[in-house]
Amino acid sequence: MARLVLKFGGTSVGDIERIKNVAKKVKQEVDAGHEVAVVVSAMSGVTNQLVDYCRQISRVHDQAEYDAVVASGEQVTSGLLAIALQEIGIPARSWQGWQIPLIADETHGKSRIERIETTPLSENMSQGVVGVVAGFQGVTEKGRIATLGRGGSDTSAVALAAALGADRCDIYTDVDGVYTTDPRIVKAARKLHRVTYEEMLEMASLGAKVLQTRSVEMAMKHRVRVQVLSTFEEAPGSDLPGTLVVDEDEIVEQELVSGIAYSRDEAKITLVGVADQPGVAARIFGPLTDAAINVDMIVQNVSEDGTTTDMTFTVGKADLDRAVQVLEKSKTELNFRRLISDANVVKVSVIGVGMRSHAGVAQRMFKALADRGINIQVISTSEIKVSVLIAEEYTELALRSLHTAYGLDKA
Ligand code: ADP
Ligand code: ASP
Ligand code: MG
C-alpha cells in the first residue's frame, strides 16, 4: 500500500463529466489499496474569470480581497469531486486551506506555504476517507484566505505530498508529460521521460506552465517523486506513462539543450533619462521591492553624455500597473524623464545542464533568431540557461526556429 497525492488541473475538472472521470481515476488507486489525497484546481477558465471581476472593479486592488475572490474556484471543485466520489461508493471529504490548515504567509496573491498541519487530514485518510483538498489556497496566521500565485495547485500538491510523507505526487494535466517545449505551439516537440529537478526548475521559472516553479523547488528540497501525466489518455501496460522529475544522476544521456520555454507574463519598463550615478539602481528597485514586485531582466544602457542613462527591466505582466504606479509616484525623487511600458513582449529561454561544459549555446540562439529577422531587446544568462526578450508576435516563430536549431525536433 502506498500513500499518494494526485493533483488534477483545471482542464481535468473542466466540467461535470470530467469531474466524474477524475472520480473514476481516484477510485482505481483506492481499489488498488492506496491511501489517497487529491488536490484540485478550479474548473478551467474560472480563475481567469474571477481575476477579471476584480480588475473590472479596480485595476489596482487589495490583494487580500483578491484572494477571497479567486480562492472560491477551488472550493467548488473540491466539494463537487467529493460528491462524485461518494456517488461511486468512495468515502470522501473536502478540505479547504483553512480547514487543514495550510498556513501561508501574508504576501497575498503570491503567498508562500509556511507549514501544513497534517494530523486531522491524515487521521481521516487512514480511516479510508479520500481527502479532497482545494488547491491554490491557504490561510494566514491572521486567519485570512491567501492564494499561492497562478498555477499554485501544483505547489499545494507537492507540499502536501512532502508533509504527508507520500510515496509519489502525480500531477494529472492535459498533456501526457513534460516536453522539450510547449507541445501546443511546436508540433515537433518531444516528450521527456525523465527531467532533472534543476532543469525542470529552470523550465518552470522561465514559463513552462506545466508545473508551477515553487512546486519544483519544493519537490527538489523534500525529494518528492513527482510524475506529470495525462488525465485523458491511458498508457496501458506502461510503468512510466508520463514524465518523472528525477536527480541528475538518474539521467543516462544528457542533451546540450533539454528544453525551450517562453513566458508571455513579462512586461518591459524603460526609464528614460535617469541619473548615471552610484545608488540609482538601488533607488529605483527599492520601492518595487517594498511593493513585493519582482524585477527580472535588467539592462542599463551606456550613458551618452555621462550624466543620464536609460534603464530597462521586466516585471510580471500582472504587476505592471502597480509597478508603473509605484515608479510614477517616486518620479521626482528618482528623477527620470519619461517612463515607457510595453506589455507586448515575450521571454524565450533555452535550458540545459549541458551548457555548463559547452560553449556556443547562446551564439546559436542569437544566430537562429537573426536568421528570422527577430530583434532581441534584452538578454540574460545563467549557468544553465540563456533568455532573450523579443516582441510577442514572434513567439511561435522563435520557438520553432530554436527547437530546430538545437536539434530537438522529433524524428
Ligand atoms: P493544469 O490546468 O492541468 O494545471 P496547465 O495549463 O497549468 O495545466 O499546464 C499544462 C500546459 O502547459 C499544457 O497544456 C501545455 O500547453 C503547457 N506547457 C508549456 N510548456 C510545456 C512543456 N515543456 N511540456 C508540457 N506542457 C507544457
Ligand atoms: N486555479 C488556479 C489558477 O488558475 C490554480 C491552479 O490552477 O493551479 O491559477
Ligand atoms: Mg497548472
mmCIF file of C-alpha atoms and ligand atoms in Angstrom, residues 7 9-11 154 172-175 177-184 203 208-210, ligand 1:
data_model
loop_
_atom_site.group_PDB
_atom_site.id
_atom_site.type_symbol
_atom_site.label_atom_id
_atom_site.label_comp_id
_atom_site.label_asym_id
_atom_site.label_seq_id
_atom_site.Cartn_x
_atom_site.Cartn_y
_atom_site.Cartn_z
ATOM 1 C CA LYS A 7 -3.438 16.558 -8.449
ATOM 2 C CA GLY A 9 -5.624 20.713 -13.064
ATOM 3 C CA GLY A 10 -8.305 22.992 -14.467
ATOM 4 C CA THR A 11 -8.973 21.212 -17.754
ATOM 5 C CA ASP A 154 0.814 22.181 -8.174
ATOM 6 C CA TYR A 172 -2.530 14.941 -13.855
ATOM 7 C CA THR A 173 -2.956 17.503 -16.616
ATOM 8 C CA ASP A 174 -3.992 17.960 -20.254
ATOM 9 C CA VAL A 175 -0.664 16.827 -21.757
ATOM 10 C CA GLY A 177 4.211 14.760 -19.749
ATOM 11 C CA VAL A 178 6.883 17.414 -19.905
ATOM 12 C CA TYR A 179 8.030 18.136 -23.458
ATOM 13 C CA THR A 180 11.121 19.773 -24.955
ATOM 14 C CA THR A 181 8.880 22.817 -25.424
ATOM 15 C CA ASP A 182 5.167 23.597 -25.282
ATOM 16 C CA PRO A 183 3.634 20.864 -27.486
ATOM 17 C CA ARG A 184 0.670 23.121 -28.211
ATOM 18 C CA MET A 203 11.866 25.456 -17.366
ATOM 19 C CA ALA A 208 6.730 26.214 -18.889
ATOM 20 C CA LYS A 209 3.339 26.298 -17.214
ATOM 21 C CA VAL A 210 3.130 22.546 -16.821
HETATM 22 P P1 ADP B 1 -3.307 22.393 -15.439
HETATM 23 O O1 ADP B 1 -4.560 23.161 -15.595
HETATM 24 O O2 ADP B 1 -3.500 20.922 -15.510
HETATM 25 O O3 ADP B 1 -2.508 22.807 -14.243
HETATM 26 P P2 ADP B 1 -1.582 23.975 -17.148
HETATM 27 O O4 ADP B 1 -2.295 24.667 -18.250
HETATM 28 O O5 ADP B 1 -1.213 24.768 -15.942
HETATM 29 O O6 ADP B 1 -2.446 22.703 -16.738
HETATM 30 O O7 ADP B 1 -0.257 23.269 -17.690
HETATM 31 C C1 ADP B 1 -0.322 22.383 -18.790
HETATM 32 C C2 ADP B 1 0.030 23.131 -20.061
HETATM 33 O O8 ADP B 1 1.400 23.511 -20.015
HETATM 34 C C3 ADP B 1 -0.064 22.320 -21.326
HETATM 35 O O9 ADP B 1 -1.362 22.328 -21.853
HETATM 36 C C4 ADP B 1 0.953 22.982 -22.259
HETATM 37 O O10 ADP B 1 0.336 23.822 -23.206
HETATM 38 C C5 ADP B 1 1.783 23.855 -21.321
HETATM 39 N N1 ADP B 1 3.222 23.649 -21.454
HETATM 40 C C6 ADP B 1 4.133 24.648 -21.592
HETATM 41 N N2 ADP B 1 5.354 24.161 -21.718
HETATM 42 C C7 ADP B 1 5.255 22.818 -21.658
HETATM 43 C C8 ADP B 1 6.213 21.741 -21.735
HETATM 44 N N3 ADP B 1 7.529 21.969 -21.876
HETATM 45 N N4 ADP B 1 5.753 20.477 -21.635
HETATM 46 C C9 ADP B 1 4.438 20.233 -21.475
HETATM 47 N N5 ADP B 1 3.487 21.205 -21.402
HETATM 48 C C10 ADP B 1 3.889 22.482 -21.485
#
